[in-house]
mmCIF file of C-alpha atoms in Angstrom:
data_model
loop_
_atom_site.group_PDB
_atom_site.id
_atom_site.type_symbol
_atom_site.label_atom_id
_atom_site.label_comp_id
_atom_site.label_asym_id
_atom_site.label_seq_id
_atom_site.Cartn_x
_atom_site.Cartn_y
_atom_site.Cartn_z
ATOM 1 C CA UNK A 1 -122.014 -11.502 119.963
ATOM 2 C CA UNK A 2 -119.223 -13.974 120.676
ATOM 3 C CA UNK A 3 -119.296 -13.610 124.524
ATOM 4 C CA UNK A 4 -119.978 -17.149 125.393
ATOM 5 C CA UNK A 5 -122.226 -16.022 128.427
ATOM 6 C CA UNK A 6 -124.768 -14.780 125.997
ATOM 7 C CA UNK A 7 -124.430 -17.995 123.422
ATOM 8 C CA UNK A 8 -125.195 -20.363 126.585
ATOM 9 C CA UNK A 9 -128.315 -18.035 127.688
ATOM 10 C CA UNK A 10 -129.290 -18.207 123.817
ATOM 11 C CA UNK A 11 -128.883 -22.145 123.771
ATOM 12 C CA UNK A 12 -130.711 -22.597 127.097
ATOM 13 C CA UNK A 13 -133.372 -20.474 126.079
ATOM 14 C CA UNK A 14 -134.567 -23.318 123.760
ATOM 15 C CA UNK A 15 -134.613 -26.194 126.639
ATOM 16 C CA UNK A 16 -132.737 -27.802 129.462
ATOM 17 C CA UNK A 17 -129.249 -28.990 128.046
ATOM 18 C CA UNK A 18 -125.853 -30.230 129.420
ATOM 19 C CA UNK A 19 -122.300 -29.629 128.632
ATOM 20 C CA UNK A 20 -121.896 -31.073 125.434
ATOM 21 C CA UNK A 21 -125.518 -30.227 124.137
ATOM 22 C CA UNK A 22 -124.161 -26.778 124.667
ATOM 23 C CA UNK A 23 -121.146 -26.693 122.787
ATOM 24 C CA UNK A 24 -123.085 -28.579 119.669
ATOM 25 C CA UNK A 25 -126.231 -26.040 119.695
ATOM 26 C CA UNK A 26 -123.972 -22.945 119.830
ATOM 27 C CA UNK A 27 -121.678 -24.543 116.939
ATOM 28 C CA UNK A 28 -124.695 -25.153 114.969
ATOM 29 C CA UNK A 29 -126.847 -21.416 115.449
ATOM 30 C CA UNK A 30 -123.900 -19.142 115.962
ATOM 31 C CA UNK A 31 -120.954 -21.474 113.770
ATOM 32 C CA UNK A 32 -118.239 -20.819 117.299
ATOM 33 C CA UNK A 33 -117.187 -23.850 118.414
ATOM 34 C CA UNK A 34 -116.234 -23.204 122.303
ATOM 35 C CA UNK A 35 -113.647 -24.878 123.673
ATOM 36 C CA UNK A 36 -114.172 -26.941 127.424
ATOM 37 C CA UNK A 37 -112.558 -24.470 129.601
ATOM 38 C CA UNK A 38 -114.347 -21.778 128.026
ATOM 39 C CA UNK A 39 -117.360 -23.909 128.142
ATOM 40 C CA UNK A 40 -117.634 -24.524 131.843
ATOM 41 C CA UNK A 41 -115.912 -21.123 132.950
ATOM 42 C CA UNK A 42 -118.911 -19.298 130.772
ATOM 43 C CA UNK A 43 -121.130 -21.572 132.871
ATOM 44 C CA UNK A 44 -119.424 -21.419 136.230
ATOM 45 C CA UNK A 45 -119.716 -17.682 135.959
ATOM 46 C CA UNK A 46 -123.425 -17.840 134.825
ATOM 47 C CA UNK A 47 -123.861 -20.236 137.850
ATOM 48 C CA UNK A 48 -122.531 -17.604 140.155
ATOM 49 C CA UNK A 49 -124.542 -14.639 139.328
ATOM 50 C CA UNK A 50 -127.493 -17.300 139.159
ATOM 51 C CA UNK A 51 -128.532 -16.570 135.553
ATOM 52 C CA UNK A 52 -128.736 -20.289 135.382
ATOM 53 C CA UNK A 53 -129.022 -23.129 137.588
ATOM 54 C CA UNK A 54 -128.381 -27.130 137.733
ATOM 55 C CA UNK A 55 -131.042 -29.401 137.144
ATOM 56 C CA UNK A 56 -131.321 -32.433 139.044
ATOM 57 C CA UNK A 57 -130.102 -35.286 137.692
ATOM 58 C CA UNK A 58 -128.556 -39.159 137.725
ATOM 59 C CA UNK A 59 -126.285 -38.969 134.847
ATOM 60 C CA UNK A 60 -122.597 -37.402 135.330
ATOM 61 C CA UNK A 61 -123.564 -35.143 132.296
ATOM 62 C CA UNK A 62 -124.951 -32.057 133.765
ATOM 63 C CA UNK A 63 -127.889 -30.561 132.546
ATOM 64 C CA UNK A 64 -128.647 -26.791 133.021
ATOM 65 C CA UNK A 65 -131.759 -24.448 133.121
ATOM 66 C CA UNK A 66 -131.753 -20.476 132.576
ATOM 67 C CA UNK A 67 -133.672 -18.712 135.026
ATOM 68 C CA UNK A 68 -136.038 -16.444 135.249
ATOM 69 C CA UNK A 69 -132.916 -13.336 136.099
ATOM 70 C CA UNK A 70 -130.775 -15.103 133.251
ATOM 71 C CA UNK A 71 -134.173 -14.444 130.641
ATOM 72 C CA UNK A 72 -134.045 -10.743 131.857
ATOM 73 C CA UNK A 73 -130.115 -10.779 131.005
ATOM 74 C CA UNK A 74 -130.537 -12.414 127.626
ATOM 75 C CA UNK A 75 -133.651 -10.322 126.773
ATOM 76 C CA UNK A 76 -131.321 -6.634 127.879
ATOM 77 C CA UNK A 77 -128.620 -8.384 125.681
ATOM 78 C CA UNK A 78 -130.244 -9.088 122.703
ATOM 79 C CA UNK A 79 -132.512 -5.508 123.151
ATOM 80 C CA UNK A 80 -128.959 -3.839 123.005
ATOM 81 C CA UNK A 81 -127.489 -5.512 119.794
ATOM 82 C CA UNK A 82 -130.869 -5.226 118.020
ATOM 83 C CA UNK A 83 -130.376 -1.374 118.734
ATOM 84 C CA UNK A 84 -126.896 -1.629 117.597
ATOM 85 C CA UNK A 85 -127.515 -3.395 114.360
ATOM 86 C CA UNK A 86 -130.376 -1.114 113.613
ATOM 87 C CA UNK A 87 -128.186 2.168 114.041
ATOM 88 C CA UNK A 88 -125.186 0.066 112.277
ATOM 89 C CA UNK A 89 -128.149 -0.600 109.399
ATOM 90 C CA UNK A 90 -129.090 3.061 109.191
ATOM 91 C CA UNK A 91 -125.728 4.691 109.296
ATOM 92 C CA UNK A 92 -124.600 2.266 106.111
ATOM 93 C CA UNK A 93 -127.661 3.128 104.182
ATOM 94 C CA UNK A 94 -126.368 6.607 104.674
ATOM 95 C CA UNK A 95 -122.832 6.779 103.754
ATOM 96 C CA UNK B 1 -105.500 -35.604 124.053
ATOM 97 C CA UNK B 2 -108.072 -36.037 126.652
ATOM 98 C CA UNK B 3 -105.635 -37.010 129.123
ATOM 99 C CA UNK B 4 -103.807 -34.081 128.400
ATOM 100 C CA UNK B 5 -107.419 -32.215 128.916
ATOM 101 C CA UNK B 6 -107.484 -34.230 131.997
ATOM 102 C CA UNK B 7 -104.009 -33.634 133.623
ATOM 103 C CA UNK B 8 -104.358 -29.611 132.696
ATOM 104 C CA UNK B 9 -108.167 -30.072 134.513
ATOM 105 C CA UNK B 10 -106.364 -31.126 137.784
ATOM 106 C CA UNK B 11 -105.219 -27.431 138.014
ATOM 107 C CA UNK B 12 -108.263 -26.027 138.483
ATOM 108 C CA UNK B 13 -109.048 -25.004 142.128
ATOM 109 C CA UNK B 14 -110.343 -27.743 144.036
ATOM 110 C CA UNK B 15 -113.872 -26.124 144.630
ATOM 111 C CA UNK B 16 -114.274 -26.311 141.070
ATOM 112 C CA UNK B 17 -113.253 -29.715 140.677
ATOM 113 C CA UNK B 18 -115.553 -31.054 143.352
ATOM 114 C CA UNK B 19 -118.268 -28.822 141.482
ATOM 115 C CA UNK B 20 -117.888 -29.429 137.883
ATOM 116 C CA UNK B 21 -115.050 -31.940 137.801
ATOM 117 C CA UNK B 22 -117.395 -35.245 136.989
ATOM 118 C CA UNK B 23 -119.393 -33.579 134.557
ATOM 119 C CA UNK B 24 -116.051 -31.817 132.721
ATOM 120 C CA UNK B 25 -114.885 -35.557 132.535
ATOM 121 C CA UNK B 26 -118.461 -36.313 130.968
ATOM 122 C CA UNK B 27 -117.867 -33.169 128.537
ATOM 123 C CA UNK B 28 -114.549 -35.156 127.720
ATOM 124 C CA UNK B 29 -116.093 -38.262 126.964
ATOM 125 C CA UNK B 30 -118.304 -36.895 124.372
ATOM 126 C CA UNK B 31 -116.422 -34.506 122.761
ATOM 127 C CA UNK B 32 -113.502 -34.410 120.293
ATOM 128 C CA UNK B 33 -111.244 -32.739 121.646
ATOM 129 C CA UNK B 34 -108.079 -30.961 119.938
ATOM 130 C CA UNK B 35 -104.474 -29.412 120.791
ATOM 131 C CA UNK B 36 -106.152 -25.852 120.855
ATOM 132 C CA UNK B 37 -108.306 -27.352 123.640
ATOM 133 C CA UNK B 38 -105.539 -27.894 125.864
ATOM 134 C CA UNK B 39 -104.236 -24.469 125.711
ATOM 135 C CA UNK B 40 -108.109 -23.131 126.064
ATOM 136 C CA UNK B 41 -108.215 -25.194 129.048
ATOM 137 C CA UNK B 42 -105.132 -23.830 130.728
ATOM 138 C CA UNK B 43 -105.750 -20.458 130.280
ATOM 139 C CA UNK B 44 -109.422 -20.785 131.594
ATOM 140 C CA UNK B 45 -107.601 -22.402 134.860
ATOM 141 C CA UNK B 46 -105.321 -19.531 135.279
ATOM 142 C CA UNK B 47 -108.746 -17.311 135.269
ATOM 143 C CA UNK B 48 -110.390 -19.474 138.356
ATOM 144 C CA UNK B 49 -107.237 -19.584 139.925
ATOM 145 C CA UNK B 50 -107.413 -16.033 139.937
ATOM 146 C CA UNK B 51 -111.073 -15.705 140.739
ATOM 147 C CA UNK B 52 -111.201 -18.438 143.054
ATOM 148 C CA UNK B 53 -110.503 -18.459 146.632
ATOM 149 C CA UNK B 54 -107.128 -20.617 147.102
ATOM 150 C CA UNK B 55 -106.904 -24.144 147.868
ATOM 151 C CA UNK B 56 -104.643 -27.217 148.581
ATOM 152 C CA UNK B 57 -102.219 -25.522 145.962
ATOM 153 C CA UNK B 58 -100.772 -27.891 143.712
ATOM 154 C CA UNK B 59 -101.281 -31.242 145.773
ATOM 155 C CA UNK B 60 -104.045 -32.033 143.773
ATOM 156 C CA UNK B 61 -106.703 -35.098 143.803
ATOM 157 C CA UNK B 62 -107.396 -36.815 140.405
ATOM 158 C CA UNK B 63 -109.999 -35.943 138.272
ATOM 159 C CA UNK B 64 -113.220 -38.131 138.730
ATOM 160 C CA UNK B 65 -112.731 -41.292 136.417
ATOM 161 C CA UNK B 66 -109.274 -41.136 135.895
ATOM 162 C CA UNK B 67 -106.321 -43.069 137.365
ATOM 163 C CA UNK B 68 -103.129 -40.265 136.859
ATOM 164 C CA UNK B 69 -101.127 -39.690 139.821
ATOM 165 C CA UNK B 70 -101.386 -35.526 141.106
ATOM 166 C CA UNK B 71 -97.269 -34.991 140.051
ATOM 167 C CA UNK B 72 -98.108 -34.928 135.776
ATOM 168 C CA UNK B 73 -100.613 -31.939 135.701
ATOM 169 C CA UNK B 74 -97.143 -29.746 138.468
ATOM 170 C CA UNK B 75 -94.787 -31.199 135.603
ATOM 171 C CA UNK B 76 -97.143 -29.772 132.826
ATOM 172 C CA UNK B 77 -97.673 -26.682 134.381
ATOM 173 C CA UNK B 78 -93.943 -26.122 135.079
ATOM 174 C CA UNK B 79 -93.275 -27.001 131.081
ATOM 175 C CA UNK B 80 -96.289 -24.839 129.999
ATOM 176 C CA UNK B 81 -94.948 -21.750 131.493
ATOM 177 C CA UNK B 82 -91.402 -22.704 130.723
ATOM 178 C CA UNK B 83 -92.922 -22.606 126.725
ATOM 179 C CA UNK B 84 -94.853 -19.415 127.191
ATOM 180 C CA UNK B 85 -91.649 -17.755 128.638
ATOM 181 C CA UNK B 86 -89.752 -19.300 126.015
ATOM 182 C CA UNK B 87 -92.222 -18.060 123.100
ATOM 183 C CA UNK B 88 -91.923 -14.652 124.676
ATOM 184 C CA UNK B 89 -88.250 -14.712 124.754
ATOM 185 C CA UNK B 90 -88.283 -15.020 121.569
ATOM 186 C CA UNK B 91 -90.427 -12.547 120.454
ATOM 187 C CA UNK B 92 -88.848 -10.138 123.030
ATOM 188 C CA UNK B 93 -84.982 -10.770 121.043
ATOM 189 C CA UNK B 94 -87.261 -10.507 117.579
ATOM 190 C CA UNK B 95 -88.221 -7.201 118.735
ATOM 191 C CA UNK B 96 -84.178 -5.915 118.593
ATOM 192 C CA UNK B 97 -82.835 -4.090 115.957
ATOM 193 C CA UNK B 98 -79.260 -4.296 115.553
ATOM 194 C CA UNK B 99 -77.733 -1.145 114.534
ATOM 195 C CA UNK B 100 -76.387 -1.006 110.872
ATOM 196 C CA UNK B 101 -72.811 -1.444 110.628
ATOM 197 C CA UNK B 102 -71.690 1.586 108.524
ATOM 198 C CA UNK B 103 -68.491 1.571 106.381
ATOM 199 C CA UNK B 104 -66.621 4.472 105.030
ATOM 200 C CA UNK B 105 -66.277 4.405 101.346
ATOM 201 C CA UNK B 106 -62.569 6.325 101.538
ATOM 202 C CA UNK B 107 -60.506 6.873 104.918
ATOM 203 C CA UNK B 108 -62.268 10.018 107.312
ATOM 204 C CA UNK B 109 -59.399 12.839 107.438
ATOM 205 C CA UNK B 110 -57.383 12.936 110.972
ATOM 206 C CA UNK B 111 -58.069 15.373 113.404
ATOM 207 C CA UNK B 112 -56.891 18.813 112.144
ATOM 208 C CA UNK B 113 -53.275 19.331 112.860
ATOM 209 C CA UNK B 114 -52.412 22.325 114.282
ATOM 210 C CA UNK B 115 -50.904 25.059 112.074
ATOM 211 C CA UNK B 116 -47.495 25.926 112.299
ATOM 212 C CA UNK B 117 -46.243 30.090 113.094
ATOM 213 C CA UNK B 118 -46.187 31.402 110.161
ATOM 214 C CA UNK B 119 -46.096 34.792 108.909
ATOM 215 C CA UNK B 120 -49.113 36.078 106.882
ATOM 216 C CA UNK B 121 -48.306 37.683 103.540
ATOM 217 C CA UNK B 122 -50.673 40.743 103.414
ATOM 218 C CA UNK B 123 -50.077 42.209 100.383
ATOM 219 C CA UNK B 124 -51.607 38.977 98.263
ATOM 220 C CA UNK B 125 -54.312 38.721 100.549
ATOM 221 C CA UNK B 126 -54.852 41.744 102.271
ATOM 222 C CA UNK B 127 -59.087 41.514 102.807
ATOM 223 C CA UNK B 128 -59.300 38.283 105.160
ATOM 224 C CA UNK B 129 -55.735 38.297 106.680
ATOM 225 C CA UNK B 130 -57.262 35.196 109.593
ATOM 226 C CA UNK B 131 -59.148 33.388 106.929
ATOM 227 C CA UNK B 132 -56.317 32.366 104.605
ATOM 228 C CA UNK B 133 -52.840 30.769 105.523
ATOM 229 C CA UNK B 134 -50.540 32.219 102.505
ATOM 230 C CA UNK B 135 -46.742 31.479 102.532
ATOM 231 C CA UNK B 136 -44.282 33.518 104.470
ATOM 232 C CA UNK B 137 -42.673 36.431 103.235
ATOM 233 C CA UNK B 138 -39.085 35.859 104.159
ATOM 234 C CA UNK B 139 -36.677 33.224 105.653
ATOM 235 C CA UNK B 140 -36.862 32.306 109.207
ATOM 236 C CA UNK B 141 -34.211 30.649 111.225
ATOM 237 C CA UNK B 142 -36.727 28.371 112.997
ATOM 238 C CA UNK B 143 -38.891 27.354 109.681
ATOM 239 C CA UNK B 144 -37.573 23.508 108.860
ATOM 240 C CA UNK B 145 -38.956 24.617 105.918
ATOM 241 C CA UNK B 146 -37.437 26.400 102.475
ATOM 242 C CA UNK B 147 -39.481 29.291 102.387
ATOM 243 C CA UNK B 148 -39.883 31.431 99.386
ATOM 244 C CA UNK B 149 -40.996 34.696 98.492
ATOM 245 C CA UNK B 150 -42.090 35.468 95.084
ATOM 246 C CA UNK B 151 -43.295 38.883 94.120
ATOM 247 C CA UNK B 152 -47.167 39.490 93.962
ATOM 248 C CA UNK B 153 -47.817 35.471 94.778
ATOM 249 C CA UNK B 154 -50.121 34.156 97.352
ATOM 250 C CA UNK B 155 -51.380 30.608 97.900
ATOM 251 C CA UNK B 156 -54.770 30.273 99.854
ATOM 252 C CA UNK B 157 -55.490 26.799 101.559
ATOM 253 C CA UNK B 158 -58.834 26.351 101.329
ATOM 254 C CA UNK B 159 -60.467 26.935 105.077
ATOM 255 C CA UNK B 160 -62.434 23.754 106.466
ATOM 256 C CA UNK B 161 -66.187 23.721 105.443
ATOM 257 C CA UNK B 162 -65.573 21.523 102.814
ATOM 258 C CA UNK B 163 -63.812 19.092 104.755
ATOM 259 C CA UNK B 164 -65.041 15.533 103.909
ATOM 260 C CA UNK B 165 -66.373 15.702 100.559
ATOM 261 C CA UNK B 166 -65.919 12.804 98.535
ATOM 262 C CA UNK B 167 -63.999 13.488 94.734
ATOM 263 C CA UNK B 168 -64.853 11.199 91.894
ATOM 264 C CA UNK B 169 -62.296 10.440 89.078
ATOM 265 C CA UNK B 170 -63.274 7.085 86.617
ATOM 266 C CA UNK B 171 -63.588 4.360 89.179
ATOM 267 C CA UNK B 172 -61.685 5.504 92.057
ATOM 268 C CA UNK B 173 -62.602 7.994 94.683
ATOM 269 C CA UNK B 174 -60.950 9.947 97.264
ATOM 270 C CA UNK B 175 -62.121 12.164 100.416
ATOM 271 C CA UNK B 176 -61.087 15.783 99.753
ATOM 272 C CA UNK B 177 -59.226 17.297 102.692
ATOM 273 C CA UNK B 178 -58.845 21.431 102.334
ATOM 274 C CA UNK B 179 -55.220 22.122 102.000
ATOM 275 C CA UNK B 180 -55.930 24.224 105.311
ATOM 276 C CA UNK B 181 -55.775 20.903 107.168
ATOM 277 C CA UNK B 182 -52.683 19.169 105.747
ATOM 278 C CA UNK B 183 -50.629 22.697 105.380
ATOM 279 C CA UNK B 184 -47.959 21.578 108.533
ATOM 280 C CA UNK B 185 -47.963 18.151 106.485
ATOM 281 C CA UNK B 186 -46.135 19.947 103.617
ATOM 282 C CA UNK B 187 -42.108 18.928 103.182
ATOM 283 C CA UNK B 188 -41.418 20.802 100.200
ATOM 284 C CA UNK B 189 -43.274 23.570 98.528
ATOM 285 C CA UNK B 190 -42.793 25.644 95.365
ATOM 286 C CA UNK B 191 -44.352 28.988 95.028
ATOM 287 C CA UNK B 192 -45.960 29.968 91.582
ATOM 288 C CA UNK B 193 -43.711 32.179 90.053
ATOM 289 C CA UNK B 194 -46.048 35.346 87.881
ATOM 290 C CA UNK B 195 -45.348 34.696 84.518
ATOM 291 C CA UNK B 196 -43.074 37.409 82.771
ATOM 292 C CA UNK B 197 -44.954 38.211 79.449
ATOM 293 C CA UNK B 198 -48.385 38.253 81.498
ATOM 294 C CA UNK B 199 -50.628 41.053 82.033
ATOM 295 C CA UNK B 200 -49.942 42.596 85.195
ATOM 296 C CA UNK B 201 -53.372 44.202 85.372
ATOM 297 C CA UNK B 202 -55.633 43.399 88.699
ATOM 298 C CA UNK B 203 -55.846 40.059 90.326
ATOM 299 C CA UNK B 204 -56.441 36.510 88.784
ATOM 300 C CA UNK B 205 -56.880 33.432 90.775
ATOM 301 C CA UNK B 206 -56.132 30.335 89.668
ATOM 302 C CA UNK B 207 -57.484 26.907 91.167
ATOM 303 C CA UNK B 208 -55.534 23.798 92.015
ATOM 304 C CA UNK B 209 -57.405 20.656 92.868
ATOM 305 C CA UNK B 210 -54.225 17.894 93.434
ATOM 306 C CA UNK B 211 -53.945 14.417 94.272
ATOM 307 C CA UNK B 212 -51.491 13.447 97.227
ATOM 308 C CA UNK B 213 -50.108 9.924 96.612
ATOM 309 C CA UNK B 214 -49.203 7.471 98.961
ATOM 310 C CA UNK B 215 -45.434 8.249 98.653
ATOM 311 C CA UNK B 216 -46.679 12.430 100.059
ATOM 312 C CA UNK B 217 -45.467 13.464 95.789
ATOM 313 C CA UNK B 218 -48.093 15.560 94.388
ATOM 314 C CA UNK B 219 -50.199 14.845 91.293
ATOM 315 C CA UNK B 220 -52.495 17.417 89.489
ATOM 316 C CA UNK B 221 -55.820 16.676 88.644
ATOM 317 C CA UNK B 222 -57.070 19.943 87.163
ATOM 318 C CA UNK B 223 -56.826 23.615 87.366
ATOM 319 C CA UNK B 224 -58.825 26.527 86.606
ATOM 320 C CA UNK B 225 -57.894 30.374 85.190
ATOM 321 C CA UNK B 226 -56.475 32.005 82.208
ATOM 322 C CA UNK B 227 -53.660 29.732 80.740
ATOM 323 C CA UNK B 228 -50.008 31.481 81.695
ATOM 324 C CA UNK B 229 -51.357 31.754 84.908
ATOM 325 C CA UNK B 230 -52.793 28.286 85.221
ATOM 326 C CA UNK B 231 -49.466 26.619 84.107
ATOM 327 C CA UNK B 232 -47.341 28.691 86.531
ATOM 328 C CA UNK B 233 -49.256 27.398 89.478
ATOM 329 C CA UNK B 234 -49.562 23.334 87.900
ATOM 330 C CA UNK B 235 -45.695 23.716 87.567
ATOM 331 C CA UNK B 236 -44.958 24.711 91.108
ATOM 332 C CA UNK B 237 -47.516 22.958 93.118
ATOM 333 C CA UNK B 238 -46.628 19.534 91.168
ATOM 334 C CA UNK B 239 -43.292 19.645 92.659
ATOM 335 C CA UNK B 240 -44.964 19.861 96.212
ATOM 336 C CA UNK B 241 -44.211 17.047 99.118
ATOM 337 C CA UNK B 242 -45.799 16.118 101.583
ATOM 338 C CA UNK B 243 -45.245 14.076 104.571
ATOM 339 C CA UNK B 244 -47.236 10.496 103.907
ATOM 340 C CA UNK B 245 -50.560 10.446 105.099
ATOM 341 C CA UNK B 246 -51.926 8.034 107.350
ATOM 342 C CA UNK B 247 -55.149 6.856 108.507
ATOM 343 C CA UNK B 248 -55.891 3.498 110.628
ATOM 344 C CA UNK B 249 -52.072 2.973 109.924
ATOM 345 C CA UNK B 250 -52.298 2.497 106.653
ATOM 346 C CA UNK B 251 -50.780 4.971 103.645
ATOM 347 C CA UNK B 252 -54.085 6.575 101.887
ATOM 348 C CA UNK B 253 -54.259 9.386 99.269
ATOM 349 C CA UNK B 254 -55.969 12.560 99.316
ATOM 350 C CA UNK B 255 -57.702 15.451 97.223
ATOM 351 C CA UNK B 256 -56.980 18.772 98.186
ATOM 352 C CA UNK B 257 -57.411 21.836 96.438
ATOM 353 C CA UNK B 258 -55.106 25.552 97.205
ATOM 354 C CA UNK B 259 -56.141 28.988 95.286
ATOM 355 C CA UNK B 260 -53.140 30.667 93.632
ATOM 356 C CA UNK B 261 -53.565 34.110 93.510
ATOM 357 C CA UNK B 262 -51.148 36.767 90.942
ATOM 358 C CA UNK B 263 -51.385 40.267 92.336
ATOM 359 C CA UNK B 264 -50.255 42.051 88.810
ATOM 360 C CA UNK B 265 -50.774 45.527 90.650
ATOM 361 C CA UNK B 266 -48.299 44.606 93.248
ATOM 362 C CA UNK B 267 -45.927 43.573 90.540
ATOM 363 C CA UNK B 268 -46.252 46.472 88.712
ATOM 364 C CA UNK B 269 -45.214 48.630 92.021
ATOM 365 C CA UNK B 270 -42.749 46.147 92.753
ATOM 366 C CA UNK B 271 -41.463 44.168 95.562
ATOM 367 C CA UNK B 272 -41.630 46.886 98.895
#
């Protein structure tokens, strides 16, 4: 659960947010503080495959939207750990 | 530390610096940022450098919103890599074992000399006539040797397999060489004469196990088999020689051990 892709698709779920907004949100829900070049090579790469997109704006700080490709990503992602933690659940109660 | 974040920014590829460059400053700005983020920063450039299409290279422009010249981010690029191949360096010489340096607790014995002609005395020990090296029966003009022949006598040096062991006495402790090995060593050598009042019934063997000193004079450690016997072969091998022993150049002294062996029957038949 530490790939930053899926932490910024979990943040932006909530709302628009830039750069910094980011880094705070994910430090606060998920306690991983991600460094800048992590930061912004998570995003250029989400950029790219157009999971999320730049919203207009006058200030230098960026915000950023998720769209609607990036919800279908984050809602496969989060389908697939839920699965995992339930088997990971299961198999403890059994040992 | 942000201009450090700044300068290692300038690496990026220059697509991604007119992209995300103002805002990255922004991130800058608002952020605290620490020594780990330089390094986190760095290694994220060397993954768009990869996955970016190539640019101007290293004749970068400056960051938006700050004033450093393009030559500081080539300088710390040159010293980063000149630390991580340092750091590996390191680790790579960690990584080497020296071999152990092993030191022999007593001198190694030489290489085995060869044994000199001599005739094998059959009649002592008749059953392994190529295992054991007994003394000649008679005088030969070519022997720089004093042989000797004594009736129903026979001295066995010990074959090789033992060759190395290491013999304990108090403190001190020597590598045993079989007599086999330092036989064409030997100067001067007594043979056991069979004691007179003795029973002259079958065989007895008697064990020698003898110190050679650094002078080549033989000392006696300790001997084994029935006591006329015994003393006959302690009396004559104590008056032994041999030539001084040498290893590394330097005078050493050895164990060895001999078997003595009285043939009463052949006494009893007499000499042939």
């Amino acid at each position: 659960m530490s790939d930053p892709t899926i932490l910024i698709l979990a943040s932006l779920a909530e709302g628009d947010k830039h750069g910094y907004a980011i880094m705070e949100d994910i430090r606060a829900f998920a306690g991983i503080r991600l460094g800048p070049g992590t930061l912004y090579g998570a995003i250029t790469r989400l950029e790219d495959r157009g999971w999320i997109r730049a919203v207009k704006s006058e200030s230098r700080r960026q915000p950023y939207r998720i769209t609607a490709e990036g919800g279908v990503e984050l809602k496969r992602q989060t389908a697939l750990f839920g699965q995992v933690v339930r088997i990971a659940n299961r198999r403890m109660k059994e040992a | 530390m942000r201009a450090l974040i700044r300068s290692a920014a300038r690496l990026y590829p220059k697509a991604w610096r007119d992209r995300y460059g103002a805002e990255f400053d922004a991130l800058l700005e608002d952020m605290s940022p620490s020594f780990g983020d330089v390094w986190d920063v760095l290694r994220n450039v060397v993954r768009a450098r990869v996955s970016m299409p190539a640019d101007a290279g290293l004749a970068l422009a400056p960051v938006a919103g700050s004033s450093m010249t393009a030559r500081l981010p080539v300088a710390l690029s040159i010293g980063a890599h000149g630390v991580i191949l340092t750091l590996f360096l390191v680790a790579a010489v960690g990584y080497v074992t020296p071999m152990p340096s092993h030191r022999a607790i007593a001198p190694l014995p030489p290489p085995v000399p060869e044994a000199p002609p001599q005739m094998t005395d059959a009649r002592v020990f008749p059953e392994a006539l190529t295992l054991y090296s007994s003394l000649p029966l008679a005088h030969t003009e070519e022997a720089e040797l004093p042989l000797y022949v004594a009736v129903g006598v026979g001295i066995n040096f010990f074959p090789l397999p033992d060759i190395g062991a290491v013999y304990r006495q108090g403190n001190e402790e020597w590598r045993v060489w079989p007599g086999q090995a330092l036989e064409s060593f030997i100067v001067r050598r007594v043979l056991p004469q069979f004691p007179r009042d003795a029973d002259t019934r079958g065989n007895v063997s008697v064990f020698i196990e003898y110190l050679i000193r650094r002078d080549g004079s033989v000392n006696v450690l300790r001997t084994s088999g029935p006591a006329p016997f015994s003393a006959a072969a302690r009396a004559a091998i104590g008056q032994w020689r041999y030539r001084p022993l040498e290893y590394d150049d330097q005078r050493c002294e050895i164990v060895s051990r001999v078997e003595v062996r009285f043939d009463g029957q052949f006494v009893q038949d007499g000499a042939r």
